[in-house]
């Protein structure tokens, strides 16, 4: 408006009662009033984000903005998502179908991210497969797989039946309104019982065609490559019913399946093209990132010049790392891409600031409520700095870590993920960890040399993992140790103080009942009261009635005296440890 910032702030405060700073955002109505007060004419518009992209010059941004004419639509390959419980053979089945070793390259034999591949059947028809992880930590990633697919293949082990993640996959597919084809795998195993699997699936409204339902079921052995042609026929039959078509002669649009950093290439995003054709040199927008296509690679890593509908392709040329599930859209010019991403990044920053304020308010309220509530648990947090090989992995792991908890009657310990980023650990990550005394978790990534040196100097621990089970299990162990720290030695038993005896010059003796294990004279002890450690020392005297004894076992009563401590209270716990 060619006005000094101080004048605008002054007008807001005095005339409108808005206590604003120079960098603060105001709503549109307030902005109009202020601008008109300064003699400016205001024309109301809209930021060019997902709902106003067309006005900003984005070519064909979703069905909500434009529809392809019926005559421009051509048949396209079906996109099939492989889902199922962990270790039921999803990747091995896909491996058998496309005759390439994929499962052998997965840490722990399980898929940690989403992979997209395209195969050609014996009849010459192309099918695009998306392989999603089966572990519970990757529910969000499985959901993205279903939302980008035409058909879901639900893999169930014939010797194991329907499991927890199987149920999640069924719910995910139904939520996305995607038809399901069931693949009963591991038919070669001695304990295979397909009838049991079919009966269990009926509990989730999946009735096979042989029972009069509409769900196609294929019985396969991925290991022996039996029944694969029959399964592919059932998939293609389902795809034929859907009459899948797309317009290849237009600007490309798709969805980011997974993204990460690769040495020498920068950000590489596996993208599923849903309509149009993506070409080298195209300018695109994906979430809050934009770029120009510098390189296209197919699922085998070979370079290609273009990718049509239902084609999974690795795109190089992003200015940042997009999120898994972000809409990928080709735009007409660089200026448009910058405008869109700038507005999205601004909105993202505002949302993050609002969330931080909300978290701060929630923390203050939690502290105050804890002060007011009688007998409230003391809450502690384990700070974590998380770095992963892709945004999908980072997001899913962060979500799972936040759900971990260790609690007892007095204490509750949870995880607080300070940052969850993509790529190697850097100096800034170590700086954050140093300030907050955080544990650094690296999932399929490493720390650079400078970060390692800083971590050593600051005594900051870095954990390297390539299997999600290990991350969750070891962080859970840390939470348990925070809640109940162990002094030097090995835990051997615990007693509870029932009554206190005061014996002249001897001092106070704790009349106690041994609850588990044994208590032993000379052992290290820790005295716990209301979840707090009130003393650590040595068990000096142990008596059974009046006789001195070496040890007392669970279920017995004894008298305990601890070195340099007499302030026993009824209900105290005495935990005993011995040197290894």
Coordinates of C-alpha atoms in Angstrom, one line a residue:
X1 CA 0.0 0.0 0.0
X2 CA 3.1 2.2 0.0
X3 CA 2.5 2.9 3.7
X4 CA 4.9 2.6 6.6
X5 CA 4.4 -0.6 8.7
X6 CA 4.3 1.5 11.9
X7 CA 1.3 3.4 10.5
X8 CA -0.6 0.3 9.6
X9 CA 0.1 -1.2 13.1
X10 CA -1.0 2.0 14.7
X11 CA -4.3 2.1 12.7
X12 CA -5.0 -1.5 13.7
X13 CA -4.4 -0.9 17.4
X14 CA -6.1 2.5 17.7
X15 CA -9.0 2.3 15.2
X16 CA -9.8 -1.4 15.2
X17 CA -8.5 -2.7 18.6
X18 CA -6.3 -5.3 16.9
X19 CA -3.1 -5.8 18.8
X20 CA -1.0 -6.9 15.7
X21 CA 2.7 -7.1 15.0
X22 CA 4.4 -6.2 11.7
X23 CA 4.8 -9.9 10.7
X24 CA 1.3 -11.1 11.9
X25 CA -1.4 -12.2 9.5
X26 CA -4.9 -10.7 9.6
X27 CA -8.1 -11.9 8.2
X28 CA -9.3 -10.7 4.8
X29 CA -12.1 -8.5 6.2
X30 CA -9.7 -6.6 8.4
X31 CA -7.2 -6.2 5.5
X32 CA -10.0 -4.6 3.3
X33 CA -11.0 -2.1 6.0
X34 CA -7.3 -1.1 6.6
X35 CA -6.5 -0.8 2.9
X36 CA -9.6 1.3 2.2
X37 CA -8.7 3.6 5.2
X38 CA -5.4 4.3 3.4
X39 CA -7.2 5.2 0.2
X40 CA -6.6 2.0 -1.7
X41 CA -9.1 0.1 -3.8
X42 CA -9.3 -3.6 -2.9
X43 CA -10.2 -6.4 -5.3
X44 CA -11.0 -9.6 -3.4
X45 CA -9.3 -12.8 -4.8
X46 CA -8.1 -16.1 -3.6
X47 CA -4.8 -17.7 -2.9
X48 CA -3.8 -20.2 -5.6
X49 CA -3.9 -23.4 -3.6
X50 CA -5.7 -26.7 -4.2
X51 CA -9.2 -25.1 -4.7
X52 CA -8.0 -22.1 -6.8
X53 CA -5.2 -23.7 -8.8
X54 CA -6.9 -23.4 -12.2
X55 CA -7.1 -19.6 -11.8
X56 CA -3.4 -19.6 -11.2
X57 CA -2.6 -21.4 -14.4
X58 CA -2.3 -25.0 -13.3
X59 CA -3.0 -27.4 -16.1
X60 CA -5.8 -29.9 -15.1
X61 CA -5.6 -30.0 -11.3
X62 CA -7.9 -32.9 -10.4
X63 CA -11.5 -33.9 -11.2
X64 CA -12.9 -31.1 -9.1
X65 CA -11.6 -28.6 -11.7
X66 CA -11.8 -30.3 -15.0
X67 CA -13.1 -33.5 -16.5
X68 CA -11.6 -35.2 -19.6
X69 CA -14.0 -35.6 -22.5
X70 CA -15.3 -39.1 -22.9
X71 CA -13.9 -39.4 -26.5
X72 CA -10.3 -38.6 -25.2
X73 CA -10.3 -41.5 -22.7
X74 CA -8.3 -44.6 -23.6
X75 CA -7.9 -48.0 -21.8
X76 CA -5.1 -48.0 -19.1
X77 CA -3.5 -50.7 -17.1
X78 CA -5.0 -51.5 -13.7
X79 CA -3.2 -50.3 -10.5
X80 CA -3.1 -53.1 -8.0
X81 CA -2.1 -52.8 -4.4
X82 CA -0.7 -55.8 -2.5
X83 CA -1.8 -55.7 1.2
X84 CA -1.8 -58.1 4.1
X85 CA -0.3 -59.0 7.5
X86 CA 3.4 -58.9 8.0
X87 CA 5.2 -62.1 6.9
X88 CA 2.2 -63.4 5.0
X89 CA 4.3 -63.4 1.7
X90 CA 3.2 -60.1 0.0
X91 CA 6.5 -59.2 -1.4
X92 CA 7.4 -62.8 -2.1
X93 CA 4.2 -63.1 -4.1
X94 CA 5.0 -59.9 -6.1
X95 CA 8.5 -61.2 -6.5
X96 CA 7.2 -64.4 -8.0
X97 CA 4.8 -62.5 -10.3
X98 CA 7.5 -60.3 -11.8
X99 CA 10.3 -62.8 -11.5
X100 CA 12.7 -60.4 -9.8
X101 CA 14.3 -60.5 -6.3
X102 CA 12.7 -57.9 -4.1
X103 CA 12.1 -59.6 -0.7
X104 CA 15.7 -60.6 -0.4
X105 CA 16.7 -56.9 -0.3
X106 CA 14.3 -56.0 2.5
X107 CA 15.7 -55.7 6.0
X108 CA 14.3 -58.4 8.2
X109 CA 12.4 -59.8 5.2
X110 CA 9.7 -57.2 5.5
X111 CA 8.9 -54.2 3.4
X112 CA 9.7 -50.9 5.1
X113 CA 8.3 -48.6 2.4
X114 CA 6.0 -48.6 -0.6
X115 CA 7.4 -49.9 -3.9
X116 CA 5.7 -49.6 -7.3
X117 CA 6.4 -51.9 -10.1
X118 CA 4.9 -52.7 -13.6
X119 CA 4.7 -56.2 -15.1
X120 CA 3.5 -57.6 -18.3
X121 CA 1.3 -60.7 -18.1
X122 CA 1.6 -63.8 -20.4
X123 CA -1.3 -62.3 -22.5
X124 CA 0.6 -59.1 -23.0
X125 CA -1.5 -56.9 -20.7
X126 CA 0.3 -54.5 -18.3
X127 CA -0.5 -54.4 -14.6
X128 CA 1.0 -51.9 -12.1
X129 CA 1.6 -53.3 -8.6
X130 CA 2.1 -51.3 -5.4
X131 CA 3.6 -53.2 -2.6
X132 CA 2.8 -51.8 0.8
X133 CA 4.2 -52.7 4.2
X134 CA 2.3 -55.1 6.5
X135 CA 3.6 -53.9 9.8
X136 CA 1.2 -52.0 12.1
X137 CA 3.5 -49.0 12.1
X138 CA 2.7 -48.3 8.5
X139 CA -1.1 -48.0 8.5
X140 CA -0.8 -44.6 7.0
X141 CA 1.3 -45.8 4.2
X142 CA -1.1 -48.7 3.5
X143 CA -3.9 -46.2 3.4
X144 CA -2.1 -44.1 0.8
X145 CA -1.5 -47.3 -1.3
X146 CA -5.3 -48.1 -1.3
X147 CA -6.2 -44.5 -2.2
X148 CA -4.0 -44.7 -5.3
X149 CA -5.2 -48.1 -6.5
X150 CA -7.9 -49.7 -8.6
X151 CA -7.8 -53.2 -7.0
X152 CA -6.5 -54.5 -3.7
X153 CA -5.0 -58.0 -3.5
X154 CA -5.4 -59.1 0.1
X155 CA -2.7 -61.7 0.9
X156 CA -3.6 -64.1 3.7
X157 CA -1.3 -67.0 4.7
X158 CA -3.1 -70.3 4.5
X159 CA -1.4 -71.6 7.6
X160 CA -2.0 -68.4 9.7
X161 CA -5.4 -67.0 8.8
X162 CA -6.7 -63.5 9.4
X163 CA -4.5 -61.4 11.6
X164 CA -4.6 -57.8 13.1
X165 CA -3.1 -56.1 10.1
X166 CA -5.3 -58.2 7.8
X167 CA -8.3 -56.6 9.4
X168 CA -6.8 -53.1 9.1
X169 CA -6.2 -53.7 5.4
X170 CA -9.8 -54.8 4.8
X171 CA -11.0 -51.7 6.6
X172 CA -8.6 -49.5 4.6
X173 CA -9.7 -51.0 1.2
X174 CA -13.4 -50.6 2.1
X175 CA -12.9 -47.0 3.2
X176 CA -11.4 -46.3 -0.1
X177 CA -14.2 -48.2 -1.9
X178 CA -11.7 -50.4 -3.7
X179 CA -12.7 -53.9 -4.8
X180 CA -10.7 -56.8 -3.1
X181 CA -9.2 -59.9 -4.6
X182 CA -8.0 -62.4 -2.0
X183 CA -4.8 -64.3 -2.5
X184 CA -4.5 -67.3 -0.1
X185 CA -0.7 -67.8 0.0
X186 CA 1.6 -70.5 1.4
X187 CA -0.6 -73.3 0.0
X188 CA 2.6 -75.4 -0.1
X189 CA 2.8 -75.5 3.7
X190 CA 1.7 -78.6 5.7
X191 CA -0.6 -76.6 7.9
X192 CA -2.4 -74.9 5.0
X193 CA -6.1 -74.6 5.6
X194 CA -7.8 -72.4 2.9
X195 CA -11.3 -73.3 4.2
X196 CA -10.5 -71.7 7.6
X197 CA -9.3 -68.5 5.8
X198 CA -12.5 -68.3 3.8
X199 CA -14.6 -68.8 6.9
X200 CA -12.7 -66.1 8.8
X201 CA -13.0 -63.7 5.9
X202 CA -16.8 -64.1 6.0
X203 CA -16.8 -62.4 9.4
X204 CA -15.6 -59.2 7.5
X205 CA -18.2 -59.4 4.8
X206 CA -15.8 -60.9 2.2
X207 CA -17.7 -63.8 0.7
X208 CA -15.9 -65.7 -2.1
X209 CA -17.5 -66.5 -5.4
X210 CA -17.4 -70.2 -4.6
X211 CA -19.7 -69.5 -1.7
X212 CA -22.0 -67.3 -3.8
X213 CA -20.3 -64.0 -3.1
X214 CA -18.6 -61.5 -5.3
X215 CA -15.0 -61.7 -4.0
X216 CA -12.5 -63.4 -6.3
X217 CA -10.2 -65.8 -4.4
X218 CA -6.9 -67.2 -5.8
X219 CA -5.0 -70.0 -4.0
X220 CA -1.3 -69.6 -4.6
X221 CA 2.2 -70.6 -3.4
X222 CA 4.5 -67.7 -4.0
X223 CA 7.4 -70.0 -3.0
X224 CA 6.6 -72.6 -5.7
X225 CA 5.0 -70.1 -8.1
X226 CA 1.8 -72.1 -8.2
X227 CA -1.6 -70.5 -9.0
X228 CA -0.1 -67.2 -10.2
X229 CA -1.7 -67.2 -13.7
X230 CA -5.1 -67.9 -12.1
X231 CA -4.6 -65.0 -9.7
X232 CA -3.6 -62.6 -12.5
X233 CA -6.7 -63.7 -14.5
X234 CA -8.9 -62.8 -11.5
X235 CA -7.2 -59.4 -11.1
X236 CA -7.6 -58.6 -14.8
X237 CA -11.2 -59.8 -14.7
X238 CA -11.9 -57.4 -11.9
X239 CA -10.2 -54.6 -13.8
X240 CA -12.3 -55.4 -16.9
X241 CA -15.4 -54.9 -14.9
X242 CA -14.1 -51.5 -13.8
X243 CA -13.5 -50.3 -17.4
X244 CA -10.4 -48.3 -16.5
X245 CA -9.7 -45.4 -18.8
X246 CA -7.6 -42.2 -18.8
X247 CA -6.6 -39.4 -21.2
X248 CA -2.9 -39.8 -22.0
X249 CA -2.9 -36.6 -24.3
X250 CA -2.8 -34.0 -21.6
X251 CA -0.6 -32.6 -18.8
X252 CA 0.2 -35.2 -16.3
X253 CA -1.3 -35.7 -12.9
X254 CA -0.6 -38.3 -10.3
X255 CA 0.2 -39.1 -6.7
X256 CA 3.6 -39.3 -4.8
X257 CA 3.9 -42.8 -3.5
X258 CA 7.2 -42.4 -1.6
X259 CA 10.1 -39.9 -1.7
X260 CA 13.6 -39.6 -0.3
X261 CA 17.1 -38.4 -0.9
X262 CA 19.6 -40.2 -3.2
X263 CA 23.3 -39.4 -3.4
X264 CA 24.1 -37.7 -6.7
X265 CA 20.4 -37.2 -7.6
X266 CA 18.9 -35.2 -4.7
X267 CA 15.2 -35.7 -4.1
X268 CA 13.8 -38.7 -5.9
X269 CA 10.0 -39.4 -5.7
X270 CA 8.3 -42.5 -6.8
X271 CA 5.2 -41.1 -8.5
X272 CA 2.2 -42.9 -9.9
X273 CA 0.9 -41.1 -13.0
X274 CA -2.9 -41.3 -13.0
X275 CA -3.7 -39.4 -16.2
X276 CA -1.8 -37.5 -18.8
X277 CA 1.8 -38.1 -19.9
X278 CA 4.8 -36.8 -17.9
X279 CA 7.8 -35.8 -20.0
X280 CA 11.4 -34.6 -19.4
X281 CA 11.3 -30.8 -18.9
X282 CA 7.8 -30.6 -17.5
X283 CA 7.3 -28.1 -14.6
X284 CA 5.3 -29.6 -11.7
X285 CA 3.9 -29.0 -8.2
X286 CA 3.7 -31.7 -5.5
X287 CA 2.4 -30.5 -2.1
X288 CA 4.7 -27.7 -0.9
X289 CA 7.4 -28.7 -3.4
X290 CA 7.9 -27.9 -7.1
X291 CA 10.5 -28.6 -9.7
X292 CA 11.3 -29.3 -13.3
X293 CA 11.7 -32.9 -14.5
X294 CA 15.4 -33.5 -15.0
X295 CA 15.3 -37.3 -15.1
X296 CA 12.7 -40.1 -15.3
X297 CA 13.4 -43.7 -14.3
X298 CA 11.1 -46.7 -14.5
X299 CA 10.8 -49.3 -11.7
X300 CA 13.9 -51.1 -12.9
X301 CA 16.0 -48.0 -12.8
X302 CA 16.3 -47.5 -16.5
X303 CA 16.0 -44.0 -17.9
X304 CA 12.9 -43.1 -19.9
X305 CA 11.7 -40.0 -21.6
X306 CA 8.0 -40.1 -20.7
X307 CA 5.4 -41.9 -18.5
X308 CA 1.7 -42.4 -19.3
X309 CA -1.3 -43.3 -17.2
X310 CA -0.9 -46.0 -14.5
X311 CA 2.9 -45.9 -14.9
X312 CA 5.1 -45.8 -11.8
X313 CA 8.1 -43.6 -12.4
X314 CA 10.9 -42.1 -10.3
X315 CA 11.0 -38.3 -10.8
X316 CA 14.2 -36.3 -10.2
X317 CA 14.1 -32.5 -10.0
X318 CA 12.3 -31.5 -6.8
X319 CA 13.3 -28.4 -4.8
X320 CA 12.4 -30.2 -1.6
X321 CA 11.1 -33.6 -0.3
X322 CA 7.3 -34.0 -1.0
X323 CA 5.1 -35.9 1.3
X324 CA 3.9 -39.4 0.5
X325 CA 0.4 -39.0 -0.8
X326 CA 0.9 -35.5 -2.2
X327 CA -0.9 -34.7 -5.5
X328 CA 1.6 -34.4 -8.3
X329 CA 0.5 -32.0 -11.1
X330 CA 2.2 -30.5 -14.1
X331 CA 1.7 -26.7 -14.5
X332 CA 2.2 -24.4 -17.4
X333 CA 5.1 -22.2 -16.2
X334 CA 7.6 -21.8 -13.4
X335 CA 6.0 -18.6 -12.0
X336 CA 2.8 -20.6 -11.4
X337 CA 4.6 -23.3 -9.6
X338 CA 6.4 -20.9 -7.3
X339 CA 3.2 -19.0 -6.5
X340 CA 1.4 -22.2 -5.5
X341 CA 4.2 -23.6 -3.4
X342 CA 4.8 -20.2 -1.7
X343 CA 1.2 -20.0 -0.6
X344 CA 1.2 -23.6 0.6
X345 CA 4.4 -23.2 2.5
X346 CA 3.1 -20.1 4.2
X347 CA -0.1 -21.9 5.2
X348 CA 2.0 -24.8 6.5
X349 CA 4.1 -22.5 8.6
X350 CA 1.0 -20.9 10.0
X351 CA -0.5 -24.3 10.8
X352 CA 2.7 -25.4 12.5
X353 CA 2.8 -22.2 14.6
X354 CA -0.8 -22.7 15.6
X355 CA -0.1 -26.3 16.6
X356 CA 2.9 -25.2 18.7
X357 CA 0.8 -22.7 20.5
X358 CA -1.8 -25.4 21.1
X359 CA 0.8 -27.8 22.4
X360 CA 2.1 -25.2 24.7
X361 CA -1.3 -24.4 26.0
X362 CA -2.1 -28.1 26.5
X363 CA 1.2 -28.6 28.4
X364 CA 0.5 -25.7 30.7
X365 CA -3.1 -27.0 31.3
X366 CA -1.7 -30.5 31.9
X367 CA 0.8 -29.2 34.5
X368 CA -1.9 -27.2 36.3
X369 CA -4.3 -30.1 36.3
X370 CA -1.6 -32.3 37.6
X371 CA -1.0 -29.9 40.5
X372 CA -4.7 -29.8 41.3
X373 CA -5.5 -33.5 41.0
X374 CA -4.9 -35.6 44.0
X375 CA -2.6 -38.6 43.4
X376 CA -2.0 -37.6 39.7
X377 CA 0.8 -39.5 38.0
X378 CA 4.1 -37.8 37.3
X379 CA 4.5 -37.5 33.6
X380 CA 7.9 -37.6 31.8
X381 CA 9.0 -37.6 28.2
X382 CA 11.8 -39.2 26.2
X383 CA 12.8 -36.6 23.5
X384 CA 13.6 -38.1 20.1
X385 CA 15.2 -36.7 17.0
X386 CA 14.1 -39.0 14.1
X387 CA 15.7 -39.2 10.6
X388 CA 14.4 -41.7 8.0
X389 CA 15.0 -42.6 4.4
X390 CA 11.6 -41.3 3.3
X391 CA 8.7 -39.0 4.5
X392 CA 6.3 -42.0 4.6
X393 CA 8.7 -43.9 6.9
X394 CA 9.4 -40.8 9.0
X395 CA 5.7 -40.0 9.5
X396 CA 4.7 -43.6 10.3
X397 CA 7.5 -44.1 12.7
X398 CA 6.9 -40.8 14.4
X399 CA 3.2 -41.7 14.8
X400 CA 4.1 -45.1 16.3
X401 CA 6.7 -43.7 18.7
X402 CA 4.2 -41.1 20.0
X403 CA 1.9 -44.0 21.0
X404 CA 4.5 -45.8 23.1
X405 CA 4.0 -45.5 26.8
X406 CA 5.5 -47.0 30.0
X407 CA 3.5 -46.4 33.2
X408 CA 2.8 -47.7 36.6
X409 CA 0.8 -46.4 39.6
X410 CA 2.9 -43.3 39.9
X411 CA 4.8 -42.6 36.7
X412 CA 3.8 -42.3 33.0
X413 CA 6.6 -42.0 30.4
X414 CA 5.9 -41.2 26.7
X415 CA 7.9 -40.2 23.6
X416 CA 8.1 -36.7 22.3
X417 CA 9.3 -36.6 18.7
X418 CA 11.1 -33.2 18.4
X419 CA 11.8 -33.5 14.7
X420 CA 11.1 -36.2 12.0
X421 CA 13.0 -35.5 8.9
X422 CA 14.4 -37.2 5.8
X423 CA 18.0 -37.9 5.0
X424 CA 21.2 -38.2 7.0
X425 CA 21.7 -36.8 10.5
X426 CA 23.3 -33.4 10.4
X427 CA 25.0 -31.0 12.9
X428 CA 21.7 -29.2 13.4
X429 CA 20.0 -32.5 14.5
X430 CA 22.8 -33.1 17.0
X431 CA 22.4 -29.5 18.3
X432 CA 18.7 -30.1 18.9
X433 CA 19.5 -33.4 20.6
X434 CA 22.1 -31.8 22.7
X435 CA 19.9 -29.0 24.0
X436 CA 17.0 -31.4 24.8
X437 CA 19.0 -34.4 25.8
X438 CA 17.3 -36.4 23.1
X439 CA 17.9 -39.8 21.6
X440 CA 18.7 -39.8 17.9
X441 CA 17.0 -42.5 15.8
X442 CA 18.3 -43.2 12.3
X443 CA 16.1 -45.4 10.2
X444 CA 17.8 -46.6 7.0
X445 CA 20.0 -43.5 7.1
X446 CA 23.4 -42.6 8.6
X447 CA 24.9 -39.5 10.3
X448 CA 27.5 -37.4 8.5
X449 CA 31.0 -37.1 9.8
X450 CA 30.6 -33.8 11.5
X451 CA 27.4 -34.9 13.2
X452 CA 29.1 -38.0 14.5
X453 CA 32.0 -35.9 15.9
X454 CA 29.6 -33.5 17.6
X455 CA 27.6 -36.4 19.1
X456 CA 30.7 -37.9 20.5
X457 CA 31.8 -34.6 22.1
X458 CA 28.3 -34.0 23.5
X459 CA 27.8 -37.7 24.6
X460 CA 24.7 -37.9 22.5
X461 CA 23.6 -41.4 21.6
X462 CA 22.7 -42.3 18.0
X463 CA 20.7 -45.5 17.2
X464 CA 20.9 -47.0 13.8
X465 CA 18.0 -49.2 12.6
X466 CA 16.8 -50.9 9.4
X467 CA 13.9 -52.9 10.9
X468 CA 10.9 -51.1 12.4
X469 CA 10.4 -53.7 15.1
X470 CA 13.9 -52.9 16.5
X471 CA 13.1 -49.2 16.7
X472 CA 9.9 -49.6 18.7
X473 CA 11.2 -52.4 20.9
X474 CA 14.4 -50.5 21.9
X475 CA 12.6 -47.2 22.5
X476 CA 10.1 -49.0 24.7
X477 CA 13.0 -50.4 26.7
X478 CA 14.3 -46.9 27.2
X479 CA 10.9 -45.7 28.4
X480 CA 10.8 -48.5 30.9
X481 CA 14.3 -47.6 32.2
X482 CA 13.2 -44.0 32.6
X483 CA 10.2 -45.0 34.6
X484 CA 12.1 -47.5 36.7
X485 CA 15.9 -46.8 36.5
X486 CA 18.1 -49.7 37.6
X487 CA 21.1 -49.0 39.9
X488 CA 24.4 -50.8 39.4
X489 CA 23.8 -54.6 39.4
X490 CA 21.2 -57.1 38.6
X491 CA 17.7 -56.9 40.1
X492 CA 17.0 -59.9 42.4
X493 CA 13.9 -59.0 44.5
X494 CA 11.7 -56.6 46.2
X495 CA 10.1 -56.1 49.6
X496 CA 7.5 -53.8 51.0
X497 CA 7.7 -52.1 54.4
X498 CA 4.8 -53.0 56.7
X499 CA 5.8 -51.6 60.1
X500 CA 8.8 -49.7 61.5
X501 CA 10.6 -50.7 64.7
X502 CA 12.7 -48.2 66.6
X503 CA 15.4 -50.0 68.5
X504 CA 17.5 -47.8 70.8
X505 CA 21.0 -47.2 69.5
X506 CA 20.4 -49.6 66.6
X507 CA 18.0 -47.2 64.9
X508 CA 15.0 -47.9 62.8
X509 CA 14.3 -51.4 61.4
X510 CA 11.8 -51.9 58.5
X511 CA 9.6 -54.8 59.2
X512 CA 9.0 -55.9 55.6
X513 CA 7.3 -58.6 53.4
X514 CA 9.3 -60.0 50.5
X515 CA 7.1 -59.7 47.5
X516 CA 9.2 -61.3 44.8
X517 CA 12.6 -62.8 44.2
X518 CA 14.8 -62.5 47.3
X519 CA 16.4 -59.8 49.4
X520 CA 20.0 -60.4 50.3
X521 CA 22.3 -58.9 52.9
X522 CA 25.0 -56.7 51.4
X523 CA 23.1 -56.1 48.2
X524 CA 22.5 -52.7 46.7
X525 CA 19.0 -51.3 47.5
X526 CA 16.8 -48.6 46.2
X527 CA 14.0 -47.3 48.4
X528 CA 10.9 -46.2 46.4
X529 CA 8.1 -44.1 47.8
X530 CA 5.2 -42.9 45.7
X531 CA 7.1 -43.6 42.5
X532 CA 10.2 -41.7 43.6
X533 CA 13.6 -42.9 44.6
X534 CA 14.2 -41.6 48.1
X535 CA 17.5 -43.4 48.8
X536 CA 20.1 -45.7 47.3
X537 CA 22.5 -47.6 49.5
X538 CA 23.4 -51.0 50.9
X539 CA 21.3 -53.5 52.8
X540 CA 23.3 -53.5 56.1
X541 CA 21.2 -55.8 58.4
X542 CA 18.7 -58.6 57.5
X543 CA 16.9 -60.4 60.3
X544 CA 14.4 -63.2 60.6
X545 CA 12.8 -62.6 63.9
X546 CA 16.0 -62.0 66.0
X547 CA 18.5 -64.0 64.0
X548 CA 20.7 -62.5 61.3
X549 CA 20.3 -64.2 57.9
X550 CA 21.9 -63.9 54.5
X551 CA 18.8 -63.9 52.4
X552 CA 15.0 -64.1 52.6
X553 CA 12.7 -65.3 49.7
X554 CA 9.3 -64.2 48.4
X555 CA 6.4 -64.8 50.8
X556 CA 8.5 -64.4 54.0
X557 CA 8.8 -61.5 56.5
X558 CA 12.0 -59.9 57.7
X559 CA 13.6 -56.9 59.3
X560 CA 15.7 -54.7 57.1
X561 CA 18.2 -52.0 58.0
X562 CA 19.8 -49.9 55.2
X563 CA 23.1 -48.0 55.6
X564 CA 22.8 -44.2 56.1
X565 CA 19.0 -44.3 56.1
X566 CA 16.3 -44.6 58.8
X567 CA 13.4 -42.5 57.5
X568 CA 11.3 -45.5 56.5
X569 CA 7.5 -45.1 55.9
X570 CA 4.9 -47.8 55.7
X571 CA 4.3 -48.8 52.1
X572 CA 7.9 -48.1 51.0
X573 CA 9.3 -50.5 48.4
X574 CA 12.9 -51.9 48.9
X575 CA 14.4 -53.1 45.6
X576 CA 17.5 -55.2 45.8
X577 CA 20.4 -55.6 43.3
X578 CA 23.6 -57.5 43.3
X579 CA 26.8 -57.1 41.3
X580 CA 27.1 -59.4 38.2

